[in-house]
Coordinates of C-alpha atoms in Angstrom, one line a residue:
M26 CA -24.7 14.5 -21.7
S27 CA -21.7 13.6 -19.5
E28 CA -20.4 11.3 -22.3
R29 CA -20.5 14.2 -24.8
I30 CA -18.6 16.4 -22.4
L31 CA -16.0 13.6 -22.0
R32 CA -15.6 13.4 -25.7
A33 CA -15.4 17.1 -26.1
L34 CA -12.7 17.3 -23.5
R35 CA -10.9 14.2 -24.8
L36 CA -11.0 12.5 -21.4
K37 CA -10.9 8.7 -20.7
T38 CA -12.5 8.3 -17.3
D39 CA -15.7 7.4 -15.5
P40 CA -18.0 10.3 -16.0
G41 CA -20.1 9.7 -12.9
V42 CA -17.1 9.4 -10.6
F43 CA -15.1 12.2 -12.3
F44 CA -17.8 14.9 -12.5
T45 CA -19.4 14.1 -9.1
T46 CA -16.0 14.4 -7.4
V47 CA -15.1 17.6 -9.1
G48 CA -18.5 19.1 -8.4
V49 CA -18.3 18.3 -4.6
I50 CA -14.8 19.7 -4.4
L51 CA -15.7 22.9 -6.2
L52 CA -18.9 23.3 -4.2
F53 CA -16.9 23.1 -1.0
V54 CA -14.4 25.6 -2.2
V55 CA -17.1 28.1 -3.2
V56 CA -19.0 27.7 0.1
T57 CA -15.8 28.0 2.1
F58 CA -14.7 31.1 0.2
F59 CA -18.1 32.9 0.8
A60 CA -19.1 31.4 4.2
G61 CA -15.9 30.2 5.8
E62 CA -17.0 30.9 9.3
W63 CA -20.2 28.9 8.8
V64 CA -18.3 25.9 7.4
G65 CA -15.8 26.1 10.3
S66 CA -18.7 26.1 12.8
V67 CA -20.6 23.2 11.3
F68 CA -17.6 20.9 10.7
G69 CA -15.9 22.2 13.9
S70 CA -18.8 20.9 16.0
A71 CA -18.9 17.6 14.2
S72 CA -15.1 17.1 14.4
G73 CA -15.1 18.2 18.1
W74 CA -17.7 15.5 18.9
I75 CA -15.7 12.9 17.0
M76 CA -12.5 13.7 18.8
T77 CA -14.1 13.8 22.2
N78 CA -16.3 10.7 22.0
L79 CA -14.4 8.6 19.5
G80 CA -10.8 9.5 20.1
W81 CA -10.3 6.2 22.0
F82 CA -11.5 4.4 18.9
Y83 CA -8.8 6.0 16.7
I84 CA -6.1 5.2 19.3
F85 CA -7.2 1.6 19.6
G86 CA -7.9 1.1 15.9
V87 CA -4.5 2.2 14.5
T88 CA -2.8 -0.1 17.1
A89 CA -5.0 -2.9 16.0
F90 CA -4.1 -2.2 12.3
L91 CA -0.4 -2.5 13.3
G92 CA -0.9 -5.8 15.1
F93 CA -2.8 -7.1 12.0
L94 CA 0.0 -6.2 9.6
I95 CA 2.7 -7.9 11.8
W96 CA 0.5 -11.0 12.1
I97 CA -0.2 -11.3 8.4
A98 CA 3.4 -10.8 7.5
L99 CA 4.5 -13.6 9.8
S100 CA 1.7 -15.9 9.0
R101 CA 1.5 -18.4 6.1
F102 CA 0.1 -15.5 4.0
G103 CA 3.5 -13.8 4.2
H104 CA 4.9 -15.8 1.2
V105 CA 2.1 -14.7 -1.1
R106 CA 3.4 -12.4 -3.9
L107 CA 1.7 -9.2 -4.9
G108 CA 1.4 -10.1 -8.5
G109 CA 2.1 -13.3 -10.4
D110 CA 3.5 -16.1 -8.3
D111 CA 6.8 -15.8 -10.2
E112 CA 6.9 -12.1 -10.6
L113 CA 9.9 -10.1 -9.3
P114 CA 9.9 -6.5 -7.9
E115 CA 9.7 -3.8 -10.5
H116 CA 12.0 -1.3 -8.7
S117 CA 15.2 -1.6 -6.8
T118 CA 15.0 -1.3 -3.0
L119 CA 16.7 2.2 -3.0
S120 CA 14.3 3.6 -5.6
W121 CA 11.4 2.0 -3.8
F122 CA 12.4 3.6 -0.6
G123 CA 12.8 7.0 -2.2
M124 CA 9.3 6.9 -3.7
L125 CA 7.8 5.5 -0.5
F126 CA 9.3 8.3 1.5
A127 CA 8.5 11.1 -1.0
A128 CA 4.9 10.1 -1.5
G129 CA 4.3 9.5 2.2
I130 CA 5.3 12.1 4.8
G131 CA 8.4 13.8 3.3
T132 CA 6.8 17.2 3.4
I133 CA 5.4 16.6 6.9
L134 CA 8.8 15.6 8.2
M135 CA 10.3 18.9 6.9
F136 CA 7.4 20.8 8.5
W137 CA 7.4 19.1 11.9
G138 CA 11.1 18.0 12.2
V139 CA 11.9 20.8 14.5
A140 CA 8.4 22.1 15.4
E141 CA 7.0 19.0 17.1
P142 CA 9.9 18.1 19.4
I143 CA 10.2 21.7 20.5
S144 CA 6.4 22.0 21.1
H145 CA 6.3 18.9 23.3
F146 CA 9.6 20.0 25.0
A147 CA 8.0 23.3 26.0
T148 CA 4.6 21.8 26.8
P149 CA 4.9 18.2 28.0
P150 CA 1.8 16.2 26.8
R151 CA 1.2 14.4 30.1
G152 CA 2.3 17.2 32.4
S153 CA 4.3 14.9 34.6
V154 CA 7.7 16.5 33.9
E155 CA 9.0 20.0 34.2
P156 CA 8.8 21.9 30.9
G157 CA 12.1 22.6 29.2
S158 CA 13.9 19.8 31.3
T159 CA 15.9 16.8 30.1
D160 CA 12.9 14.6 31.1
A161 CA 10.7 16.8 28.9
A162 CA 13.1 16.2 26.0
S163 CA 12.8 12.4 26.4
E164 CA 9.0 12.5 26.6
A165 CA 8.9 14.9 23.6
M166 CA 10.9 12.4 21.5
A167 CA 8.7 9.5 22.5
F168 CA 5.6 11.3 21.4
T169 CA 7.1 12.6 18.2
L170 CA 8.3 9.2 17.1
Y171 CA 5.0 7.7 18.1
H172 CA 3.3 10.2 15.8
F173 CA 5.6 9.7 12.9
G174 CA 6.8 6.2 13.3
L175 CA 5.1 2.8 13.1
H176 CA 1.6 4.0 13.6
T177 CA 1.6 6.6 10.8
W178 CA 3.0 4.2 8.3
T179 CA 0.6 1.5 9.5
I180 CA -2.2 3.8 8.3
F181 CA -0.6 3.9 4.8
A182 CA 0.5 0.2 4.7
L183 CA -2.9 -1.4 5.4
P184 CA -4.8 0.0 2.4
A185 CA -1.6 -0.2 0.3
L186 CA -1.4 -3.9 1.0
A187 CA -5.1 -4.4 0.2
F188 CA -4.8 -2.4 -3.0
A189 CA -1.7 -4.3 -4.1
Y190 CA -3.3 -7.6 -3.6
F191 CA -6.6 -6.9 -5.3
I192 CA -5.2 -4.9 -8.1
Y193 CA -2.2 -7.0 -9.0
K194 CA -3.1 -10.5 -7.7
R195 CA -6.8 -10.4 -8.6
K196 CA -6.5 -8.0 -11.5
M197 CA -9.2 -5.7 -10.1
P198 CA -9.6 -2.0 -11.1
P199 CA -7.3 0.4 -9.2
R200 CA -10.2 1.7 -7.1
V201 CA -11.0 1.7 -3.4
S202 CA -14.1 -0.2 -4.1
S203 CA -12.1 -3.2 -5.4
I204 CA -10.9 -4.0 -1.9
F205 CA -14.5 -4.8 -0.9
A206 CA -15.0 -7.4 -3.8
P207 CA -15.1 -10.4 -1.4
L208 CA -17.9 -8.7 0.5
L209 CA -19.9 -6.8 -2.2
G210 CA -19.3 -8.9 -5.3
D211 CA -20.3 -7.3 -8.5
K212 CA -21.9 -4.4 -6.6
I213 CA -18.5 -2.7 -6.6
F214 CA -19.2 -1.9 -10.3
G215 CA -22.6 -0.3 -9.4
P216 CA -23.7 2.8 -7.5
L217 CA -22.5 1.5 -4.2
G218 CA -19.0 1.0 -5.5
K219 CA -18.9 4.3 -7.2
T220 CA -20.1 6.1 -4.0
I221 CA -17.1 4.5 -2.1
D222 CA -14.7 5.8 -4.8
I223 CA -16.2 9.3 -4.8
V224 CA -15.9 9.6 -1.0
A225 CA -12.3 8.3 -1.3
L226 CA -11.4 10.8 -4.0
V227 CA -12.9 13.8 -2.1
G228 CA -11.1 12.8 1.1
T229 CA -7.9 12.3 -0.7
V230 CA -8.0 15.7 -2.4
F231 CA -8.8 17.4 0.9
G232 CA -6.0 15.5 2.7
V233 CA -3.4 16.4 0.0
A234 CA -4.7 20.0 0.0
T235 CA -3.9 20.3 3.7
S236 CA -0.4 19.2 3.0
V237 CA -0.3 21.7 0.1
G238 CA -1.3 24.4 2.6
L239 CA 1.3 23.4 5.2
G240 CA 4.0 23.2 2.5
T241 CA 3.1 26.5 1.1
L242 CA 3.3 28.2 4.5
Q243 CA 6.7 26.7 5.1
I244 CA 8.1 27.8 1.7
N245 CA 6.7 31.3 2.4
A246 CA 8.4 31.3 5.8
G247 CA 11.7 30.3 4.2
L248 CA 11.4 33.0 1.6
N249 CA 10.7 35.5 4.3
E250 CA 13.8 34.4 6.2
L251 CA 16.0 34.6 3.1
F252 CA 14.7 37.6 1.2
G253 CA 12.2 39.3 3.5
I254 CA 9.2 38.3 1.3
A255 CA 6.1 38.9 3.4
M256 CA 3.8 36.1 4.6
S257 CA 0.7 36.9 2.6
P258 CA -2.0 35.1 0.7
V259 CA -0.8 36.6 -2.6
V260 CA 2.6 35.2 -2.2
Q261 CA 1.2 31.8 -1.1
V262 CA -1.0 31.6 -4.2
L263 CA 2.0 32.4 -6.4
I264 CA 4.0 29.6 -4.6
I265 CA 1.2 27.1 -5.2
A266 CA 1.0 28.2 -8.9
V267 CA 4.7 27.6 -9.4
V268 CA 4.9 24.3 -7.6
T269 CA 1.7 23.0 -9.2
T270 CA 3.2 23.8 -12.6
V271 CA 6.3 21.8 -11.8
A272 CA 4.2 19.0 -10.5
C273 CA 2.1 18.9 -13.6
I274 CA 5.2 18.7 -15.8
S275 CA 6.4 15.8 -13.6
V276 CA 3.1 13.9 -13.8
A277 CA 3.1 14.5 -17.6
L278 CA 6.5 12.8 -17.8
G279 CA 5.1 9.7 -16.0
L280 CA 6.3 7.5 -13.1
E281 CA 9.8 6.6 -14.4
K282 CA 10.9 9.9 -15.9
G283 CA 9.1 12.3 -13.6
I284 CA 8.1 11.0 -10.2
K285 CA 10.9 8.5 -9.8
R286 CA 13.7 11.0 -10.6
L287 CA 12.3 13.7 -8.3
S288 CA 11.9 11.1 -5.5
N289 CA 15.5 10.0 -5.9
L290 CA 16.6 13.6 -5.9
N291 CA 14.7 14.7 -2.8
I292 CA 15.8 11.7 -0.7
A293 CA 19.4 12.5 -1.7
M294 CA 19.0 16.1 -0.7
A295 CA 17.2 15.1 2.6
V296 CA 20.1 12.8 3.5
A297 CA 22.6 15.6 2.7
L298 CA 20.7 18.0 5.0
L299 CA 20.7 15.4 7.7
I300 CA 24.4 14.8 7.4
F301 CA 25.1 18.5 7.4
V302 CA 23.3 19.0 10.7
L303 CA 25.0 16.0 12.2
V304 CA 28.5 16.9 11.1
T305 CA 28.4 20.7 11.9
G306 CA 26.3 20.3 15.1
P307 CA 27.2 18.5 18.3
T308 CA 27.9 15.2 16.6
L309 CA 28.5 12.9 19.6
F310 CA 25.5 14.4 21.4
L311 CA 23.3 13.9 18.4
L312 CA 24.4 10.3 17.8
K313 CA 23.9 9.3 21.5
G314 CA 20.7 11.2 21.6
T315 CA 19.3 9.5 18.5
V316 CA 20.1 6.0 19.9
E317 CA 18.6 6.9 23.2
S318 CA 15.5 8.4 21.6
L319 CA 15.0 5.0 19.8
G320 CA 15.2 3.3 23.1
V321 CA 12.7 5.7 24.7
Y322 CA 10.3 5.2 21.8
L323 CA 10.5 1.4 21.9
S324 CA 10.1 1.2 25.7
T325 CA 7.2 3.6 25.8
L326 CA 5.5 2.4 22.6
P327 CA 3.3 -0.3 24.3
E328 CA 2.0 2.3 26.7
L329 CA 1.5 5.2 24.2
A330 CA -0.1 2.8 21.7
L331 CA -3.1 2.5 24.0
W332 CA -2.7 5.7 26.0
N333 CA -6.0 7.7 26.1
N334 CA -5.3 10.5 28.5
V335 CA -7.9 9.2 31.0
F336 CA -6.4 11.2 33.9
P337 CA -5.1 14.5 32.4
A338 CA -2.7 16.4 34.6
S339 CA -4.6 19.7 34.0
D340 CA -7.6 21.1 32.2
D341 CA -5.3 22.6 29.6
L342 CA -4.0 19.1 28.8
A343 CA -7.4 17.4 28.7
S344 CA -7.8 17.9 25.0
W345 CA -4.2 17.5 24.1
Q346 CA -4.5 14.1 22.6
N347 CA -7.5 15.1 20.5
T348 CA -5.7 18.1 18.9
W349 CA -2.5 16.1 18.3
T350 CA -2.7 12.3 18.0
V351 CA -6.4 11.9 17.1
F352 CA -6.2 14.7 14.5
Y353 CA -3.0 13.1 13.0
W354 CA -4.7 9.8 12.6
A355 CA -7.9 11.3 11.2
W356 CA -5.9 13.5 8.8
T357 CA -3.5 10.8 7.7
I358 CA -6.3 8.3 6.9
T359 CA -8.0 10.7 4.6
W360 CA -5.1 10.6 2.1
S361 CA -4.2 7.0 2.8
P362 CA -6.1 5.9 -0.4
F363 CA -3.7 8.1 -2.5
V364 CA -0.6 6.9 -0.7
G365 CA -1.9 3.4 -0.5
I366 CA -2.5 3.0 -4.2
F367 CA 0.8 4.7 -5.0
I368 CA 2.7 2.4 -2.7
A369 CA 0.9 -0.6 -4.2
R370 CA 1.8 0.7 -7.7
I371 CA 5.5 0.7 -6.9
S372 CA 5.5 -2.5 -4.8
R373 CA 4.3 -4.9 -7.4
G374 CA 6.2 -8.2 -7.3
R375 CA 7.1 -8.2 -3.6
T376 CA 5.8 -10.7 -1.2
I377 CA 3.4 -9.7 1.6
R378 CA 6.2 -10.2 4.1
Q379 CA 8.7 -8.1 2.1
F380 CA 6.0 -5.4 1.6
V381 CA 5.0 -5.1 5.3
F382 CA 8.4 -5.1 6.8
G383 CA 9.7 -2.8 4.0
V384 CA 6.9 -0.2 4.3
L385 CA 7.0 -0.3 8.1
G386 CA 10.8 -0.6 8.4
L387 CA 12.6 1.6 5.8
P388 CA 10.6 4.9 6.2
V389 CA 10.3 4.4 10.0
A390 CA 14.0 3.9 10.3
F391 CA 14.6 7.1 8.4
S392 CA 12.0 9.0 10.5
V393 CA 13.8 7.9 13.7
L394 CA 17.1 9.3 12.3
W395 CA 15.5 12.5 11.1
F396 CA 13.7 13.3 14.3
G397 CA 16.5 12.0 16.4
I398 CA 19.0 14.4 14.7
F399 CA 16.8 17.4 14.4
G400 CA 15.0 16.9 17.7
M401 CA 18.1 16.4 19.8
A402 CA 19.9 19.3 18.0
S403 CA 16.9 21.5 18.9
F404 CA 17.1 20.5 22.5
H405 CA 20.9 21.2 22.5
I406 CA 20.2 24.7 21.3
E407 CA 17.7 25.3 24.0
L408 CA 19.6 23.6 26.9
F409 CA 23.2 24.5 26.0
G410 CA 23.1 27.1 23.3
S411 CA 21.6 30.4 22.5
G412 CA 18.0 29.2 22.8
G413 CA 15.1 31.1 21.1
L414 CA 13.4 28.1 19.4
V415 CA 10.7 27.7 22.1
E416 CA 10.0 31.5 21.9
A417 CA 9.7 31.4 18.1
V418 CA 7.8 28.2 17.7
V419 CA 5.7 27.9 20.8
D420 CA 5.3 31.4 22.2
D421 CA 5.1 33.2 18.8
G422 CA 3.4 30.3 17.1
D423 CA 5.7 30.4 14.1
I424 CA 5.5 26.7 13.3
P425 CA 6.1 27.1 9.5
G426 CA 9.4 29.0 10.3
A427 CA 10.7 26.5 12.9
L428 CA 13.1 24.8 10.5
F429 CA 14.6 28.1 9.4
A430 CA 14.9 29.5 12.9
F431 CA 16.7 26.2 13.7
L432 CA 19.1 26.5 10.7
S433 CA 20.1 30.1 11.7
N434 CA 22.2 28.5 14.5
Y435 CA 24.3 26.6 11.9
P436 CA 27.1 27.6 9.5
L437 CA 26.2 28.8 6.0
A438 CA 22.7 29.5 7.4
T439 CA 21.5 31.4 4.4
F440 CA 22.7 28.9 1.8
I441 CA 21.4 25.9 3.8
S442 CA 18.1 27.6 4.3
G443 CA 17.8 28.1 0.6
L444 CA 18.5 24.4 -0.1
A445 CA 15.9 23.6 2.6
V446 CA 13.3 25.7 0.7
V447 CA 14.2 23.8 -2.5
L448 CA 13.9 20.5 -0.7
V449 CA 10.4 21.5 0.6
V450 CA 9.4 22.4 -2.9
I451 CA 10.5 19.1 -4.3
F452 CA 8.8 17.1 -1.6
F453 CA 5.7 19.3 -2.2
T454 CA 6.0 18.6 -5.9
T455 CA 6.3 14.8 -5.6
S456 CA 3.3 14.7 -3.3
V457 CA 1.1 16.6 -5.8
D458 CA 2.3 14.7 -8.9
S459 CA 2.0 11.3 -7.3
A460 CA -1.4 12.2 -6.0
S461 CA -2.5 13.4 -9.4
M462 CA -1.5 10.1 -10.9
V463 CA -3.3 8.0 -8.3
V464 CA -6.4 10.1 -8.1
D465 CA -6.7 9.8 -11.9
M466 CA -6.4 6.0 -11.6
I467 CA -9.2 5.8 -9.0
A468 CA -11.5 8.1 -11.1
S469 CA -10.9 6.2 -14.3
G470 CA -10.6 2.7 -12.8
K471 CA -7.8 1.9 -15.2
D472 CA -4.1 1.4 -14.6
D473 CA -1.7 3.0 -17.1
E474 CA -0.7 -0.5 -18.2
V475 CA -4.2 -1.2 -19.2
Q476 CA -5.2 2.2 -20.6
A477 CA -2.9 5.2 -20.6
S478 CA -4.7 8.3 -19.5
P479 CA -4.4 11.5 -21.6
T480 CA -1.7 13.7 -20.1
H481 CA -4.1 16.6 -19.7
Q482 CA -6.5 14.4 -17.7
R483 CA -3.8 13.8 -15.0
V484 CA -2.8 17.4 -15.1
I485 CA -6.4 18.4 -14.4
W486 CA -6.2 16.7 -11.0
G487 CA -2.9 18.4 -10.2
V488 CA -4.3 21.8 -11.1
L489 CA -7.5 21.1 -9.1
M490 CA -5.5 20.2 -5.9
G491 CA -3.4 23.4 -6.3
A492 CA -6.5 25.4 -6.9
V493 CA -8.2 24.0 -3.7
G494 CA -5.1 24.9 -1.6
A495 CA -4.8 28.4 -3.2
T496 CA -8.5 29.2 -2.8
I497 CA -8.5 28.2 0.8
L498 CA -5.4 30.2 1.7
A499 CA -6.4 33.3 -0.4
G500 CA -10.0 33.2 0.6
T501 CA -9.9 32.7 4.3
G502 CA -6.2 32.5 5.3
E503 CA -5.4 30.3 8.3
G504 CA -9.1 30.0 9.0
G505 CA -9.5 28.2 5.7
L506 CA -6.9 25.6 6.7
T507 CA -8.6 25.2 10.1
A508 CA -11.9 24.6 8.3
L509 CA -10.2 22.1 5.9
Q510 CA -8.8 20.3 8.9
E511 CA -12.2 20.1 10.5
V512 CA -13.7 18.7 7.3
I513 CA -11.1 15.9 6.9
T514 CA -11.5 15.0 10.5
V515 CA -15.1 14.3 9.8
I516 CA -14.4 12.6 6.5
G517 CA -11.7 10.5 8.2
L518 CA -14.3 8.6 10.3
P519 CA -15.8 6.4 7.5
F520 CA -12.3 5.9 6.1
F521 CA -11.2 4.6 9.6
I522 CA -14.2 2.2 9.8
M523 CA -13.2 1.0 6.3
G524 CA -9.9 -0.1 7.7
F525 CA -11.5 -2.8 9.8
V526 CA -13.5 -4.0 6.8
M527 CA -10.2 -4.0 4.8
M528 CA -8.6 -6.4 7.2
Y529 CA -11.5 -8.9 7.0
S530 CA -11.8 -8.6 3.3
L531 CA -8.1 -9.1 2.7
V532 CA -7.9 -12.2 4.8
R533 CA -11.1 -13.6 3.2
G534 CA -9.7 -12.9 -0.3
I535 CA -6.3 -14.4 0.3
S536 CA -7.7 -17.5 2.1
S537 CA -10.1 -18.1 -0.8
D538 CA -7.2 -17.8 -3.3
M539 CA -4.8 -20.0 -1.4
G540 CA -7.4 -22.7 -0.8
E541 CA -7.5 -24.9 2.3
R542 CA -4.3 -25.6 4.2
P543 CA -3.0 -29.1 3.7
P544 CA -3.6 -31.3 6.7
T545 CA -0.8 -31.6 9.2
V546 CA 0.8 -35.0 9.0
T547 CA 3.2 -36.5 11.6
R548 CA 5.1 -39.8 12.1
Q549 CA 2.7 -42.4 13.6
W550 CA 4.1 -43.9 16.9
R551 CA 3.3 -47.2 18.6
R552 CA 3.9 -48.0 22.3
A553 CA 7.5 -48.3 23.2
Y554 CA 8.2 -50.1 26.5
S555 CA 11.8 -51.1 25.8
A556 CA 14.9 -49.6 24.3
E557 CA 14.6 -51.9 21.3
E558 CA 11.1 -50.7 20.5
L559 CA 12.0 -47.1 20.9
E560 CA 15.0 -47.4 18.6
K561 CA 12.8 -49.2 16.0
H562 CA 10.2 -46.5 16.0
E563 CA 12.9 -43.7 15.8
E564 CA 14.3 -45.3 12.7
A565 CA 10.9 -45.1 11.0
P566 CA 10.9 -42.4 8.2
S567 CA 9.0 -39.2 8.7
P568 CA 6.1 -38.5 6.2
E569 CA 7.1 -37.0 2.9
P570 CA 4.9 -34.6 0.9
V571 CA 3.5 -35.8 -2.5
H572 CA 3.8 -33.2 -5.2
P573 CA 1.9 -31.5 -6.5
L574 CA -0.3 -31.1 -3.4
Y575 CA -2.6 -28.8 -5.4
H576 CA -4.1 -28.8 -8.8
I577 CA -4.9 -25.4 -10.4
P578 CA -7.8 -25.9 -12.8
D579 CA -7.9 -24.3 -16.2
E580 CA -10.5 -21.7 -17.1
G581 CA -13.9 -23.3 -17.2
E582 CA -12.8 -26.4 -15.4
Q583 CA -14.9 -27.3 -12.3
D584 CA -12.3 -27.9 -9.6
D585 CA -12.2 -26.6 -6.0
G586 CA -8.4 -26.8 -5.8
A587 CA -8.6 -29.0 -2.7
P588 CA -5.4 -30.6 -1.4
V589 CA -4.7 -34.3 -1.9
T590 CA -5.7 -36.5 1.0
V591 CA -3.0 -38.2 3.1
A592 CA -3.5 -41.5 4.9
D593 CA -1.5 -43.4 7.5
G594 CA 0.6 -40.4 8.2
A595 CA 3.0 -41.1 5.3
E596 CA 1.6 -41.9 1.9
A597 CA -0.9 -40.1 -0.3
T598 CA -3.7 -42.5 -1.1
A599 CA -5.5 -40.2 -3.5
E600 CA -4.5 -37.5 -5.9
K601 CA -6.8 -35.2 -7.8
D602 CA -6.8 -35.5 -11.5

C-alpha cells in the first residue's frame, strides 16, 4: 500500500522510513496540541532525571569527542581525503565557511549574542564573583564562549566527519545507519538500520523545530520593537508561514542557486552588522575586550571542559549547569545529523586534517569575534552607559528582544534593527532549507548526484518543519517550546551514546581501508669503539623506501593489500605481484 501511495504522490524515497517518521512527528504534534501539560510532565520528568544523573556524562563526553577529533587530525589518518584520493574541494574556503556558519548556529548566535553574556553577567554561574562586576563580565564571556566555541562545533564535526568518510570514501547511502557499517555490516539495510535512521530523522526535525521557535520569537520581538506588532501566536504562525515559503523556494532551487547564495548573503550581512557595532561603539574597548575574552576562554577552557558544579555556591545555582550547558549539548546533538550530513555534503574533497581544523577553526573564530564584540558592548552599556539590558533580559525575561534592546543604544537604531530582523529571517531560512535537503537525503538514502529527488518531496520536509513549529507555538505557546525542549533532551541521550560508537566505527573503517602501517625501518648500526668506526657507520646510507609499497587489487582479485616486507633495514627483499 505504501508503494502505491508513493507512486500517487510521485515520491522517490524509502516508504518505511518516510511514512514512519512523518507519522511519529504528526502524532507528537497532535498529542502536544491536545495534552501539552501531560507531554510536558512525562518528558519533563525523564529529562530532569537525565540532566541530574547523567549531566556529568554529557560534560565528559563532548570533551572526549573534542580530544578525539584533534587526535585523528594530527594522526596518520589526517592525510586521508574525504572522497577520491585525488579529489579536490568542491567549494572555495569562503563559500564553505559561509555555508558552515549558516547551517550551524547562525540563528542561535543572533538569538544569544547579547542575551547569554548579559544573563551570566547578572547571575554568575559559579556564584564566586559579585553580579554586575568586571569579574562577572570575564566569567560570563568564558562560559559564553565555552557554550558556543569548540565544544558546540565538536558536536557537529564528529558526525560530519563520519558521514563524509562513509558517504564519499566508501560510497555508502547518505544515512546515519551508514556510519555503523563496520559494526553492523549488511544489517544497516534492514530493520535495525532503518530504526536508526527514523530516530535520527525525528530528533533532527524536533531540534530544527526548536530553532524555528526561537527564531520566530526573535523576529516577532523585532517587529514589535519596530512597528509595535504584538507578540502573539497568530503573528508567529504568519512569520513561520512566510519564512517557510522562502525556505521552500530556496530548497527547490538547490544547493548552488539557493542555499549557497543565501549563505553567502547572510554571512556578509552578519559581518556588516558586526563592523557597525564595532565602529559606532567603543571601538578600542571592544577590540581589547575581545582579545582578553579569547584569553579568558583559552585559560579557563581546561577547567570548564570538565567542570561539573560539584560544589555549587548556592541552592539556586545547583541546577545551573543542567539548565544551560547540559541542555545545550543535548539539544545540539539532536540536530547534529542534519548539520553533520550538510557539512559532509559541502566538504567533499578535503582531507581529514583540513576538515577538522576548518570546521573547528573558522566558525569558532567567528563566534569568538561575535560574542567578543556584542558581549563586551553589552557590558559597556551596563557598566558605563545607560544600562537597562539586565532589567530587560534578566529581570523581565525578554530574551528574544535582547538584540533589539541592545541596538536601541546605537545610531540609526530603527534601520539597523530592521536589517537585524532581515538577517534573522535569512539565517532562519538557510537552516530550514538546508535541513529539508538533508532530511530528504536521509529518508531516501540517495544523494542528489545519484538520484535527484522531486522538488515537491524536499518541500514537504520544509513545510513539515514549519508546521511543527507553528503548531507548537499556536497550540501551547511557550509551554509548547518547553515541552519540545524536554523531548529533545530525552531523544538526545541515544544520539550522544552513538557518538562514542561513531569514534570506534570511524577508526575501524579508516584503519581497514588504509591497511597495515609499513614497518618502521632504521639504519642498522654496529659497535663503534673508535673515531674511525663511528665515521664509517655515519657514512652508511639511510634506508630508502621501495615504491610502490602497496598494491591495490582490482575488483575480484584476492589480495589483502599488505605492505612489502623489508629486510636488513635497507632493501626490499620481496614485493607483492
